Structure formats: C-alpha cells, structure tokens
Tab-separated table of C-alpha atoms and ligand atoms in Angstrom:
chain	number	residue	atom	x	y	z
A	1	UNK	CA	48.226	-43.301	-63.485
A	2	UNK	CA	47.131	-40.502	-65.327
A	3	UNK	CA	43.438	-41.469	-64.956
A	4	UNK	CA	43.710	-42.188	-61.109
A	5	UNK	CA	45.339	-38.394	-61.023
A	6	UNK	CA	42.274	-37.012	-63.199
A	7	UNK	CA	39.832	-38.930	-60.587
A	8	UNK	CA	41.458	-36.917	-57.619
A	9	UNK	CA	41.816	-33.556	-59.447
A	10	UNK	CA	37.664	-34.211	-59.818
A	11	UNK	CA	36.847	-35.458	-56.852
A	12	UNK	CA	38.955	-33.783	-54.236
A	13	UNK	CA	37.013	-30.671	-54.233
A	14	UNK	CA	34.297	-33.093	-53.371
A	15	UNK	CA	36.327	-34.843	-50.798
A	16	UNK	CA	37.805	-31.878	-48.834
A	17	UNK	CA	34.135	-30.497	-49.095
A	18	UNK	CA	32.794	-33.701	-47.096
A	19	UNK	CA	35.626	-33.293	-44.934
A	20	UNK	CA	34.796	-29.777	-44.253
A	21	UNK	CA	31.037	-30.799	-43.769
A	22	UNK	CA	31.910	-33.352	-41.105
A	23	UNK	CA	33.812	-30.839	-39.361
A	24	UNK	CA	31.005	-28.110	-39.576
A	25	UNK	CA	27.970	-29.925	-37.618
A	26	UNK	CA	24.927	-28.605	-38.430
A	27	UNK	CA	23.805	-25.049	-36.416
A	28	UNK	CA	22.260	-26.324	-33.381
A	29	UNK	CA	18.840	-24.087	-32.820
A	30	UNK	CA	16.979	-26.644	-30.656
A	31	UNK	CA	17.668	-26.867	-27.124
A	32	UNK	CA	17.119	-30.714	-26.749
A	33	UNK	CA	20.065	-31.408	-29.253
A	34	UNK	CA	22.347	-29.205	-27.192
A	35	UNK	CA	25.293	-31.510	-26.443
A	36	UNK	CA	26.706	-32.463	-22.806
A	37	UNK	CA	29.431	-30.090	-22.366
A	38	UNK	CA	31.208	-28.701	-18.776
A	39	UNK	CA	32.231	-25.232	-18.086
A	40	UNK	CA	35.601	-24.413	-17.153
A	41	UNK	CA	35.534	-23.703	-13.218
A	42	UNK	CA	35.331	-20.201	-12.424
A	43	UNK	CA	36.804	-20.024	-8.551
A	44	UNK	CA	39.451	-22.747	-8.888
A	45	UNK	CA	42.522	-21.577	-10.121
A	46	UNK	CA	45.248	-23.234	-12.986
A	47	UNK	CA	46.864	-24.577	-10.405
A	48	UNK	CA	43.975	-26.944	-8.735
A	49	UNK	CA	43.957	-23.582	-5.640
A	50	UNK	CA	40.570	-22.807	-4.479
A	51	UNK	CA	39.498	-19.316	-4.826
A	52	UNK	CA	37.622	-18.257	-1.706
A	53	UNK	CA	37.991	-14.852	-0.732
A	54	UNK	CA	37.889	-11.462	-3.018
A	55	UNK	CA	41.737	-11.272	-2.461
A	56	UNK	CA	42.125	-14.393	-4.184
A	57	UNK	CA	40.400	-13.551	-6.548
A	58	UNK	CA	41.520	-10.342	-7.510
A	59	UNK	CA	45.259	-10.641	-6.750
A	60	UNK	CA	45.281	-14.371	-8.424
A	61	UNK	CA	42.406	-15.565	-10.267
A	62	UNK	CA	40.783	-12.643	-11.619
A	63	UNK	CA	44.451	-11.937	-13.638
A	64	UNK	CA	44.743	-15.124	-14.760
A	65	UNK	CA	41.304	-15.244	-16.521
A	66	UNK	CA	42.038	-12.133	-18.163
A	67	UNK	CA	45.215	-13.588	-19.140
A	68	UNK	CA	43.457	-16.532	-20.857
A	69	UNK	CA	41.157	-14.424	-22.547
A	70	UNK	CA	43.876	-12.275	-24.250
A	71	UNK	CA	45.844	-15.342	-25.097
A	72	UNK	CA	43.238	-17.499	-26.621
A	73	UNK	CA	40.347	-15.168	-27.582
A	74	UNK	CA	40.414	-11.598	-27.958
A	75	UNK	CA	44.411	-11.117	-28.422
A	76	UNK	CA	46.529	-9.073	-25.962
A	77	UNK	CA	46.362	-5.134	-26.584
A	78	UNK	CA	49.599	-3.672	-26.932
A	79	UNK	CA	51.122	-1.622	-24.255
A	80	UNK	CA	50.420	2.052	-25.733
A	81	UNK	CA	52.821	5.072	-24.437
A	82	UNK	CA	50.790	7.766	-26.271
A	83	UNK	CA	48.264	9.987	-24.922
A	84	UNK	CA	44.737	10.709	-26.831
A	85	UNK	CA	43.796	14.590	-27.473
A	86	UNK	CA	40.147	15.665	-28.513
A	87	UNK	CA	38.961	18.829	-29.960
A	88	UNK	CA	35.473	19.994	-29.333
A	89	UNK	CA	34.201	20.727	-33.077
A	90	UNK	CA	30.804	21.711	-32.916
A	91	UNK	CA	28.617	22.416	-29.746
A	92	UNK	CA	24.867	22.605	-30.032
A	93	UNK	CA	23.112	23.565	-26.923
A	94	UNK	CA	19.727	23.125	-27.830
A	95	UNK	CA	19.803	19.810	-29.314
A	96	UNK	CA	17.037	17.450	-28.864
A	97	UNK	CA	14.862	20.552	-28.957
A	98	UNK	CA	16.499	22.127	-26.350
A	99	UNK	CA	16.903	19.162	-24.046
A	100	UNK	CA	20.166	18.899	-24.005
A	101	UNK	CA	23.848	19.894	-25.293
A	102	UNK	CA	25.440	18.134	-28.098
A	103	UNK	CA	28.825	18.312	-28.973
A	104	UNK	CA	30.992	16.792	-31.969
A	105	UNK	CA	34.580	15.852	-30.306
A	106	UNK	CA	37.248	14.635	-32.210
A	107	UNK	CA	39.701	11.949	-30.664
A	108	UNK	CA	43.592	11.550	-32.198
A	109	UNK	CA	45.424	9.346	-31.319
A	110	UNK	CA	48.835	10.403	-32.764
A	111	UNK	CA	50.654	13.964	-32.396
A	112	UNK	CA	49.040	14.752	-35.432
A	113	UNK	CA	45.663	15.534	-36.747
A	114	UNK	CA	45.723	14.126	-39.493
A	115	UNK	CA	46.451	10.624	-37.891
A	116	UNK	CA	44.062	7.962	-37.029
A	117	UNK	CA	41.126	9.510	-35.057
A	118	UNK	CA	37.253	8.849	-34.032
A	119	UNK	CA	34.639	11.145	-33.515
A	120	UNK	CA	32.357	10.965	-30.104
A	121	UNK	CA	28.902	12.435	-30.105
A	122	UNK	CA	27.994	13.305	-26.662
A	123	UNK	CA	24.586	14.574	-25.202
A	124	UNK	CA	24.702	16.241	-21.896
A	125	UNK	CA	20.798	17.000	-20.228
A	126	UNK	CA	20.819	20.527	-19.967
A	127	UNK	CA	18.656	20.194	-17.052
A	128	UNK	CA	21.362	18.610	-14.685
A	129	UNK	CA	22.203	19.840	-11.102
A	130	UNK	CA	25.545	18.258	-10.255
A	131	UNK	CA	28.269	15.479	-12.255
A	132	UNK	CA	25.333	13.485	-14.626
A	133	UNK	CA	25.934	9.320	-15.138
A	134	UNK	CA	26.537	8.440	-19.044
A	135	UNK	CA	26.255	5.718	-21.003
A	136	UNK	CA	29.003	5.132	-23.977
A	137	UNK	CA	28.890	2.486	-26.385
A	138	UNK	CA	29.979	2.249	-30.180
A	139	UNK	CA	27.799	2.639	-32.943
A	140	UNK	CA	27.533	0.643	-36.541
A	141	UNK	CA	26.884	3.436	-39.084
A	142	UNK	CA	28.736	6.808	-37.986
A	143	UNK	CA	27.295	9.392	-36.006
A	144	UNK	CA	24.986	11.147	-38.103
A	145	UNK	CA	23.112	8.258	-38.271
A	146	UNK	CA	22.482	8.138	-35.125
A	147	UNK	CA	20.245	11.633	-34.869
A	148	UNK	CA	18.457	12.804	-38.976
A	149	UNK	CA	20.087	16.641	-37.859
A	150	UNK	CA	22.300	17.379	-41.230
A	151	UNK	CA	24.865	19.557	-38.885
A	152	UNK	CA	26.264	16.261	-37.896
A	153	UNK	CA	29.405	15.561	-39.774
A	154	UNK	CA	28.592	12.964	-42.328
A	155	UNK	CA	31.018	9.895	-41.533
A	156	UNK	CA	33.995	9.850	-44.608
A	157	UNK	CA	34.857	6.177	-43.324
A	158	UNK	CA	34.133	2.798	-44.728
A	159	UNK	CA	31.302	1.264	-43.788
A	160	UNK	CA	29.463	-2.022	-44.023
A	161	UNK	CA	26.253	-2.057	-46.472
A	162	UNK	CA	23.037	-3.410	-44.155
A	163	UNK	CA	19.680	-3.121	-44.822
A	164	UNK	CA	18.551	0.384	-44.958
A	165	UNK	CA	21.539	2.406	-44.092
A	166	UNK	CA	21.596	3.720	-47.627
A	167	UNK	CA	25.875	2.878	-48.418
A	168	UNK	CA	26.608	3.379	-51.490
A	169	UNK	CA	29.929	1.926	-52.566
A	170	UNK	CA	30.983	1.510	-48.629
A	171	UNK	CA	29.900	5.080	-47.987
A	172	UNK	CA	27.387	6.869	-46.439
A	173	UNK	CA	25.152	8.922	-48.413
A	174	UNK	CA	23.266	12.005	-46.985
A	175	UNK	CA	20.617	9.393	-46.943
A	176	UNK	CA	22.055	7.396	-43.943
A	177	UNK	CA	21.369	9.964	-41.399
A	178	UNK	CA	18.948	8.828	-38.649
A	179	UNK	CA	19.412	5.050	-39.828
A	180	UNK	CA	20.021	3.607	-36.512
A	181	UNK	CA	18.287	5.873	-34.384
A	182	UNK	CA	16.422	3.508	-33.083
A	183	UNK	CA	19.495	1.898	-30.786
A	184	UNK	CA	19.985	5.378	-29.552
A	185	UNK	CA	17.096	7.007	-27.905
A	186	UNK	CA	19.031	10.559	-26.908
A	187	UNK	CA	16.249	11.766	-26.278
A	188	UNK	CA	15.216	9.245	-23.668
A	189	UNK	CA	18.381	8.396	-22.132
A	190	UNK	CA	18.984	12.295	-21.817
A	191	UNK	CA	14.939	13.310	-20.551
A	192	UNK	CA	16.364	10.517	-17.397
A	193	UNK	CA	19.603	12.234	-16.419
A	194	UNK	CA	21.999	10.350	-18.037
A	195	UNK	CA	24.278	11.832	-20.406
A	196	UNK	CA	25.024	9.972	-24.051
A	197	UNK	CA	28.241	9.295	-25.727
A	198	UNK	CA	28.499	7.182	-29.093
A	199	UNK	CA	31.529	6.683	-31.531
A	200	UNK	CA	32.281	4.794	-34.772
A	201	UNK	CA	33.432	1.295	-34.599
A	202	UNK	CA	34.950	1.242	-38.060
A	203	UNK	CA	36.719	4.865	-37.270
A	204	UNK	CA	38.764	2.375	-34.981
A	205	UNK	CA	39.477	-0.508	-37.411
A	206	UNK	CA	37.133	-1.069	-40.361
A	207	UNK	CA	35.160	-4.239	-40.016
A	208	UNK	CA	36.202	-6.199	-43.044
A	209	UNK	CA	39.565	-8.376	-43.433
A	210	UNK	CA	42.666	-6.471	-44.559
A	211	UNK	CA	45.346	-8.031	-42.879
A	212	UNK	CA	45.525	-5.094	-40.240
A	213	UNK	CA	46.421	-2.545	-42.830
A	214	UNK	CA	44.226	0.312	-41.635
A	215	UNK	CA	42.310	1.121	-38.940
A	216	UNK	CA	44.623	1.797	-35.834
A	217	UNK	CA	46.558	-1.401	-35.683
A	218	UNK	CA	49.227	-0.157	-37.627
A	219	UNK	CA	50.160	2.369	-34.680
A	220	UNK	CA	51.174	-0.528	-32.665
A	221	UNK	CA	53.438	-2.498	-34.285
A	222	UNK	CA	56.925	-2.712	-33.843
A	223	UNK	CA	60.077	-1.899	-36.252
A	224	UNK	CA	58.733	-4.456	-38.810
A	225	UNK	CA	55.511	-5.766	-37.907
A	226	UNK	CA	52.722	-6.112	-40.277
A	227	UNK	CA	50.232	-7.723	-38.782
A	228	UNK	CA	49.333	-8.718	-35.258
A	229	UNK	CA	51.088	-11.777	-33.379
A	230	UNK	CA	48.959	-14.896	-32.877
A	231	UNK	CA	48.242	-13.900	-29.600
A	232	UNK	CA	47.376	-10.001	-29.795
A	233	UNK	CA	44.543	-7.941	-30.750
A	234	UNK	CA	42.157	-8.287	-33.311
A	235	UNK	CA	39.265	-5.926	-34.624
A	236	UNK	CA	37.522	-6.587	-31.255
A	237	UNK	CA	40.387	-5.808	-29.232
A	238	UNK	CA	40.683	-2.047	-31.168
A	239	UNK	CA	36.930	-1.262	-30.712
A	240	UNK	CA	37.106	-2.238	-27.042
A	241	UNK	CA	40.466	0.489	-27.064
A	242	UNK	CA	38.567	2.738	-28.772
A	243	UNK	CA	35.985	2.872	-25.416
A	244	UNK	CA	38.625	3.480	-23.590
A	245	UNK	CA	39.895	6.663	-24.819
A	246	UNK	CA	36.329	7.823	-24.935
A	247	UNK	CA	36.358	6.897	-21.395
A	248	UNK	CA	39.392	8.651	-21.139
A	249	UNK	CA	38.117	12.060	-23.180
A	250	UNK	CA	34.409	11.521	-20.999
A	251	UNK	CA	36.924	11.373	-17.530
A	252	UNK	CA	37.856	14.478	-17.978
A	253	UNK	CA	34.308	16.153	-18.878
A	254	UNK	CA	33.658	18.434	-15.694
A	255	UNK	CA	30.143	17.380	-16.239
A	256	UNK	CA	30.077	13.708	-16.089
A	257	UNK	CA	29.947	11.498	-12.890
A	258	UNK	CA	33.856	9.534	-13.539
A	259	UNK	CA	32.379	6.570	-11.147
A	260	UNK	CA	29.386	6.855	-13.156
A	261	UNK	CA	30.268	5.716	-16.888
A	262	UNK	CA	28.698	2.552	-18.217
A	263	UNK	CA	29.384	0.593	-21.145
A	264	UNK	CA	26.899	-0.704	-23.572
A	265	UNK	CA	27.026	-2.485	-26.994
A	266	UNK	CA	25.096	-4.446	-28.850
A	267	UNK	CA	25.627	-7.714	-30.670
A	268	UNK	CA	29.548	-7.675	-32.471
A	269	UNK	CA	29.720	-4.112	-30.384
A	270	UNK	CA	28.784	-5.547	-27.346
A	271	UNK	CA	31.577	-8.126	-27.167
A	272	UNK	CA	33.599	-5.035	-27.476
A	273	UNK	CA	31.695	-3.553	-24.637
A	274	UNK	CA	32.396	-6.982	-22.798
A	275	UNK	CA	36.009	-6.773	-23.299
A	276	UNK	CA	36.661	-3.406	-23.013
A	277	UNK	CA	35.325	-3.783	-19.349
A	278	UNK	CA	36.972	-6.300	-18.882
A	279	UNK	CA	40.246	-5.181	-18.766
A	280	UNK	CA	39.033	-1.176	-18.280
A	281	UNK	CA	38.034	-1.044	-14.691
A	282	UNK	CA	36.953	2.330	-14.975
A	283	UNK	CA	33.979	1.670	-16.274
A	284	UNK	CA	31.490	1.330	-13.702
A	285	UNK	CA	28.724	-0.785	-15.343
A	286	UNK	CA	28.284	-3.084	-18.211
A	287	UNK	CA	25.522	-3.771	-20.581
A	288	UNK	CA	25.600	-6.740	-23.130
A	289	UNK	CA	22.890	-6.217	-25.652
A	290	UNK	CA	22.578	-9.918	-27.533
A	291	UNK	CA	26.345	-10.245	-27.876
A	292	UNK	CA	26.097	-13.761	-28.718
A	293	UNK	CA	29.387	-15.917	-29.443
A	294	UNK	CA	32.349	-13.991	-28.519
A	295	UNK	CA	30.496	-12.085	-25.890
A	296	UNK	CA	27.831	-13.053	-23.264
A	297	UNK	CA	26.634	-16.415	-24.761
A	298	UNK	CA	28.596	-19.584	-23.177
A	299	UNK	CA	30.430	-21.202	-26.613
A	300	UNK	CA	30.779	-24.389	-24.994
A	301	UNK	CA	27.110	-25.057	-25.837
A	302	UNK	CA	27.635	-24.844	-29.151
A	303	UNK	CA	23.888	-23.118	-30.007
A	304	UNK	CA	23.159	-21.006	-32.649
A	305	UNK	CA	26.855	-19.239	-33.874
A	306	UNK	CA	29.626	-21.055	-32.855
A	307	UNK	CA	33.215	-20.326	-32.388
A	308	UNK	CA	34.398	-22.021	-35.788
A	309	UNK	CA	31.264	-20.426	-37.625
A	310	UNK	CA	32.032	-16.939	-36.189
A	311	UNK	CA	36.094	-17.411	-36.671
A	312	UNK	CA	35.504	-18.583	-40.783
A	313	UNK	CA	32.970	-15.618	-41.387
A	314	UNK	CA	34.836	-12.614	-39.395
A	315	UNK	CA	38.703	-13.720	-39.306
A	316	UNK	CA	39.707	-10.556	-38.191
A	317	UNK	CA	37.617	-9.991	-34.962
A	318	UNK	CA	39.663	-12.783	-33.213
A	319	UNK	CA	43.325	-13.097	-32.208
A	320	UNK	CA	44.670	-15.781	-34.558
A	321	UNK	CA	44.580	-18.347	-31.425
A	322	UNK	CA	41.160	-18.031	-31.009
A	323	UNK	CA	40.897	-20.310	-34.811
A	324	UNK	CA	42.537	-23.810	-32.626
A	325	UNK	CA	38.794	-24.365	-31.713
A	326	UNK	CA	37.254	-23.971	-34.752
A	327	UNK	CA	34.925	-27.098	-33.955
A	328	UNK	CA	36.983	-27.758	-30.844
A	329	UNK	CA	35.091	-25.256	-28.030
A	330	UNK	CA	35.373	-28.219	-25.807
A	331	UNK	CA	39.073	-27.673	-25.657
A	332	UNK	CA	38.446	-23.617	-25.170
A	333	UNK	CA	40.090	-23.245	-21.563
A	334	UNK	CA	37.816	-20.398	-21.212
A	335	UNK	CA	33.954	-20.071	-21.375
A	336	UNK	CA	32.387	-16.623	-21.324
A	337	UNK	CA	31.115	-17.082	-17.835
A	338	UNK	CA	34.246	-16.490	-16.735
A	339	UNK	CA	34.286	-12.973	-18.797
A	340	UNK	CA	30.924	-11.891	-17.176
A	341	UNK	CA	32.694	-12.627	-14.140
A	342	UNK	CA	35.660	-10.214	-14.934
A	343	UNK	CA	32.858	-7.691	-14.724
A	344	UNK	CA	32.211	-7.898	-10.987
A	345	UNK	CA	32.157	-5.871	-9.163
A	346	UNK	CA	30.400	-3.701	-11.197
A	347	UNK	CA	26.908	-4.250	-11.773
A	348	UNK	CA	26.375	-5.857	-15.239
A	349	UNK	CA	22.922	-6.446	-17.395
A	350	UNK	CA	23.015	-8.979	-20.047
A	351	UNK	CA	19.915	-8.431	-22.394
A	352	UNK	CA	18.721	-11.149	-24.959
A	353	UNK	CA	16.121	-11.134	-27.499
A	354	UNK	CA	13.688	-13.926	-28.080
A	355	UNK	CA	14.327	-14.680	-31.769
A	356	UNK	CA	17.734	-14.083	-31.605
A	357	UNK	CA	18.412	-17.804	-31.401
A	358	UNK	CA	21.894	-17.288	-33.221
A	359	UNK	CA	22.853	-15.426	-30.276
A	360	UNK	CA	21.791	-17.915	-27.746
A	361	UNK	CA	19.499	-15.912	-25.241
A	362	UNK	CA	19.796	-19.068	-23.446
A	363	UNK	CA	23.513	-19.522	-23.081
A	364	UNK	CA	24.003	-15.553	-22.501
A	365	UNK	CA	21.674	-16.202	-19.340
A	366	UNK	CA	23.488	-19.094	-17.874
A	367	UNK	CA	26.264	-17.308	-18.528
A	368	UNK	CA	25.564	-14.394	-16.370
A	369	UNK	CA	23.882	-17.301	-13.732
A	370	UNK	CA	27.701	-18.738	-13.721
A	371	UNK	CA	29.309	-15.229	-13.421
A	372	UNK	CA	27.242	-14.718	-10.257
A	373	UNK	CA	29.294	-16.695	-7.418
A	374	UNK	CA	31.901	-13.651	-7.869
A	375	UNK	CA	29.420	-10.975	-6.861
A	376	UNK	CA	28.525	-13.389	-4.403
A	377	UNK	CA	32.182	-13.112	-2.881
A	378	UNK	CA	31.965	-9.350	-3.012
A	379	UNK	CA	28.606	-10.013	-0.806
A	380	UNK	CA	26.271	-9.277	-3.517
A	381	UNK	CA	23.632	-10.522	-4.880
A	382	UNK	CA	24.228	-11.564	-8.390
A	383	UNK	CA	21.735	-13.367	-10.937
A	384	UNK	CA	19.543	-16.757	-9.635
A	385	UNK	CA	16.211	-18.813	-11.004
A	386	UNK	CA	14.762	-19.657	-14.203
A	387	UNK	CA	15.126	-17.961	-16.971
A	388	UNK	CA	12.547	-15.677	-17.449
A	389	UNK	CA	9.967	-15.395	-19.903
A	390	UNK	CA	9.829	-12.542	-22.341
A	391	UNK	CA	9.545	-9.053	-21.198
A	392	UNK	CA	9.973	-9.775	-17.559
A	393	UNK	CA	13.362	-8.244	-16.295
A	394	UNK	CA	15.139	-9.811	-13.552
A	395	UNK	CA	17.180	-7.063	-11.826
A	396	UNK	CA	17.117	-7.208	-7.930
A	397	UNK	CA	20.694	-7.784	-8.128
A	398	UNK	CA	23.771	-6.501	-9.817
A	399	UNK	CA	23.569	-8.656	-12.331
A	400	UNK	CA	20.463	-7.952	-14.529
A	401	UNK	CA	18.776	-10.021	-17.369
A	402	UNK	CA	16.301	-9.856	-20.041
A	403	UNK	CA	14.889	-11.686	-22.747
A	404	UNK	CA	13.239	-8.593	-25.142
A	405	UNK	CA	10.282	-10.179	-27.301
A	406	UNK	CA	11.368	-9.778	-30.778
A	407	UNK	CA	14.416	-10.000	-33.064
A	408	UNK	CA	17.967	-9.315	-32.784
A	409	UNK	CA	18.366	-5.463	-31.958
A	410	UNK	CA	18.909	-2.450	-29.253
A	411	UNK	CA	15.656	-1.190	-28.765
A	412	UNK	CA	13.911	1.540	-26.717
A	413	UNK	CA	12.851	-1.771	-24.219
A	414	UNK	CA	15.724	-2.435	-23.726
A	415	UNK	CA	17.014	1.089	-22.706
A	416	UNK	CA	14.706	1.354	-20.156
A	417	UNK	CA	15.294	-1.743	-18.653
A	418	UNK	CA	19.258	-0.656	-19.108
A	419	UNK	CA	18.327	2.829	-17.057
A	420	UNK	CA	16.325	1.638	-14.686
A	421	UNK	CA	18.556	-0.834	-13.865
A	422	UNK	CA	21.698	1.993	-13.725
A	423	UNK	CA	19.040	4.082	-11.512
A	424	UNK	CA	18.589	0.928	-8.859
A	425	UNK	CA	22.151	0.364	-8.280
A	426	UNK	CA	23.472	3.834	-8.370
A	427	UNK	CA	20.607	4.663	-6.051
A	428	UNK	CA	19.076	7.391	-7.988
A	429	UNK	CA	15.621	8.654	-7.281
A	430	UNK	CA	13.373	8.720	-10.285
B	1	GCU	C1	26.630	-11.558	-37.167
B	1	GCU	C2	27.602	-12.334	-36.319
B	1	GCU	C3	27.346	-12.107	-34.826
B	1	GCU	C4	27.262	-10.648	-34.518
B	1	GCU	C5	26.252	-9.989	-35.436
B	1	GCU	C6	26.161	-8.467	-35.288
B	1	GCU	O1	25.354	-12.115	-37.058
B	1	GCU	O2	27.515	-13.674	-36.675
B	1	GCU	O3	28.369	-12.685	-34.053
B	1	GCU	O4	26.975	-10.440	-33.163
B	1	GCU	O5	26.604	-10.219	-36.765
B	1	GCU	O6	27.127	-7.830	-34.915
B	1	GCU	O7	25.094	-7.933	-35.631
C-alpha cells in the first residue's frame, strides 16, 4: 500500500501534466491544420426567428448578442450612478512645435480627488476652423511616454516591464518618456485635422492578477463584495469604461465634433476598444489594431492564441465564465463576428499585421467579412473578397481592412490607413 501511494505521489505530477497536455493542443500557426469549425449565426435569433430588417435587429437581436457577450466573455459592467469630473492641469498651446494644444486632464471618478482617477492627454490642431474629429484610444505605458516632453506628468502607477520602456521595479523611470511614441503619431494625426486623446490602461485597473483589489473595481461592488460575480466585468470590461468617461470628458470639449469620436486600440487595448463600442454607441467609429483572441480574430478557429491559452495566461481580463471554454471554443455561443457586428452602424477598420500570426490576421478578416451582412441591412456596403495581400487596404466600404507588412504593432501605416479611412466616410476633403 504504502509503495502504490509513493508511485502516485511521483507520478501524478506526471499524470495531471499529460492530462493537461492533451487538453492544451498544440498552437495552431498553419492554416491547413485549421480545424472544421461553424460560426454561430449572426441574423437568426436564440429563438430559431430570422432577423431581416434593422428593427429586428436592433430592438431584438442586436441586445441579445450584447447580452451573450457580457454573460460569457467580457462580464457585465455594473450599473454606475456616479458622475466623472476632470480638471484641466496643464495646457500647452504650442505643443508639437506649435501645431497644436495639449492639455493634461485629470478624470475622478469619486467625489473626491484623491479617489481612483486617469489622466487624458489630448491634442487639439490649433489650426482648426469649426468642431475637429478625434481619435481616443488607451495607451500601455502612461502618458509621458507617449511624447519625450519632460512637462508631462511622469505616470506614479504600476506598470508592466516590456522591452524598452525602461520600468524599474513596475515603475516608470524618467527614462520611459517617448517609449511608445511610435503608436501615437500626434503629430500626424493632428497636421490632418483630427484631434488626439490617449489615457492609461493600468490607471483603470492594473494589468496583473490581484483578485480585483485595486484599480476601479472596488467602486462597484456591493455591501460585501470582493471580487466580481462570474458573470461581470473583468480588466477588459474597466479599460473599455475607462473610454467611456473619456468619451464622456471629450463630449463636452466645445472643440471636438461629439458625432465625430472614434475609438482605436491596439492588440489587449483594442479588445477594449472593441467592447467599449460595443456597448458605447457614442462612439462613432471603431478601429481594431491586431486585437487578436478576445477581440477581432474569430476564436472558433482556434489559430494562433486561443481562448484557453489567453484565459490561463491573463485570468483577470475575462469574466470568470469566459474559463468554461478553455479548450471548448466550439461550445462558445458567441464568435467575434458577431462583436464586429455590434459595431454597425458605425464604420469600423480592423487592421492586421502579417507576422502577427498569434493574432490571426486571418480570422480578424473573416471576422469583419461575417460582421458585414449587418451593414448590409443598414444598406451599406460592408467588407467582401479575398483577403488582401500586404499593404493593400481594402476600404470602399464601412468596414475597412488591412494586413500591415511586419510584426505585431500600431504603426504610422497603419494611422494613415486609420485617417484616411475616417476622412472617406465622414466625407472630409483632404
Ligand atoms: C499577449 C496576449 C494577446 C494580446 C497581446 C498584447 O500577446 O496573448 O492577447 O493582444 O499580449 O496586448 O500585446
């Protein structure tokens, strides 16, 4: 007896490891072994109902898919009674050497300023007749690394180490400033008559696993909550809030264009973008830049990251739901067609990058293909064809696509392609 238990205690490690490995098939990154899978219908409801006009879709469908995305993916955001204030801080009106306005605005979220808050960096062209468009998204490292100009505050927050953004002990150091410039060309965005607005993802919830301890979950919970139900909000669901009061602080900015606001993000902070327009209609265009799984990529392909892969590495970004299939994304009732679709409407770009094969360029285009019969019911043209080949946008119709040639980043390419695309639809004259 006592041998047989000695046998188990040294090989069960090995035999819940081979278990494990069964469970975890290898990452797919080949197209040919890319499994037969079928995507949840997009205009058939629950119930069996066809879904043939916009009303149905809107008064019926279009709830119901958001509903299904709350419950089994992203987690349902909390019902908030508060009100966010901001606080211009600094103002700068020849930033960008003279090109354009830049102001440091604080955002609380409580009664109190010393509560939870995030800090937007806006740009405003000075050379602007009129309300100007703007682009908003959330950034990875803090605001001052998003322009090398010391007067930006220095972010006090928590932040992940990466290559080259110079965190020391999950801080930045005066070293960090400028480090991810290059996913935020001010300068170019702002020389095309757009205005700029960027915020800290981690000054909404800091992007490691505590259990919901910090970061602005806390806020939310009722008389004895510690941590978020199985079905509501993860680390996604507060970054995708946290667009929304920038939305709401940039709505009230005499100088921006309020039907004029897009959304952009790129890879973990584009899901965010994803699913804060989702359920934020005010935004009035969306731009996925290589989201991946969990954002524009279809999981039920299971190509590159997949929903058990992504669910074991970032537990927190998930409601707790979203872990039943772990390995399972053929039971998902949702596929993220059906979020690209939530975007419609509005016109929506979905960028990939060709050696971003984690991210699936691939299943983030047939994605937005299978979004597309929903701007067809709103009589517009949405995404068709082939995929294309690199550097060769396809925007005609409202919903854009690229494959960048390169690796896995927001790039100056792509911001053209993202502006030019904002310029066809909103029918601005270059
Ligand atoms: C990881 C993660 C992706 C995510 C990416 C990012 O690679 O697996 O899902 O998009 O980080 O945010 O850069």
């Amino acid at each position: 007896m006592k041998l047989l238990i000695c046998l188990l205690a040294l090989l069960g490690p090995w035999l819940a490891g081979a278990g494990l490995a069964q469970r975890r098939p290898p990452v797919i990154q080949d197209e040919a072994q890319v499994p037969a899978y079928s995507l949840p219908p997009l205009l058939v409801g629950q119930d069996g109902s066809p879904v043939r006009t916009r009303k149905d879709w809107e008064q019926k469908r279009r709830p119901e898919l958001l509903r299904l995305f709350a419950t089994h993916v992203y987690g349902h955001t909390p019902a908030w009674s508060g009100q966010v204030r901001w606080k211009t801080l600094q103002e700068n009106p020849q930033a960008l050497g003279g090109k354009a306005t830049r102001r440091e605005i604080a955002l609380y979220f409580t009664p109190d300023d010393a509560g939870p808050q995030a800090r937007l960096l806006l740009y405003l062209p000075n050379q602007r007749r009129g309300r100007v468009p703007a682009f908003v998204g959330l950034n990875f490292n803090g605001n001052h690394a998003v322009e090398a100009d010391p007067t930006i505050a220095l972010n006090p927050n928590w932040m992940n180490p990466w290559a080259e953004n110079f965190i020391v002990n999950n801080r930045a150091t005066e070293r960090s400033r400028g480090c991810e410039a290059r996913r935020w060309p001010a300068d170019l965005v702002v020389g095309r008559g757009y205005a700029l607005a960027t915020l800290y993802y981690g000054d909404l919830d800091p992007d490691f696993d505590d259990g919901f301890q910090n970061g602005i979950h806390p806020l939310f919970y009722r008389a004895g909550q510690t941590r978020p139900d199985s079905a509501q909000w993860g680390s996604i669901g507060a970054w995708a809030w946290g667009l929304s009061r920038a939305l709401d602080c940039l709505l009230a900015d005499p100088a921006i264009d309020g039907k004029r606001v897009a959304v952009v993000g790129h890879s973990r902070l584009g899901k965010a973008a994803l699913w804060a327009a989702a359920q934020d209609p005010r935004f009035g265009l969306v731009v996925s830049n290589n989201s991946g799984c969990g954002g524009a990529a279809l999981s039920k392909r299971i190509f590159g990251e997949t929903v058990g892969l992504i669910n074991e590495q970032f537990p927190h970004w998930f409601c707790k739901n979203f872990q039943q299939y772990n390995y399972f994304e053929e039971r998902l009732p949702v596929d993220q067609h059906q979020l690209l679709a939530l975007m419609a409407p509005r016109p929506l770009y979905v960028a990939s990058a060709s050696e971003d094969l984690w991210a699936d360029p691939r299943g983030e285009f047939l994605a937005a293909i299978h979004a597309s019969p929903v701007y067809q019911l709103y009589g517009h043209q949405g995404l068709a064809g082939d995929m294309p080949p690199p550097n060769t946008p396809r925007a005609t119709g409202r919903v854009g696509y690229h494959l960048r040639a390169g690796a896995h980043d927001m790039l100056a390419y792509d911001w053209e392609q993202y502006l030019n695309f904002a310029d066809r639809v909103w029918g601005r004259r270059r």
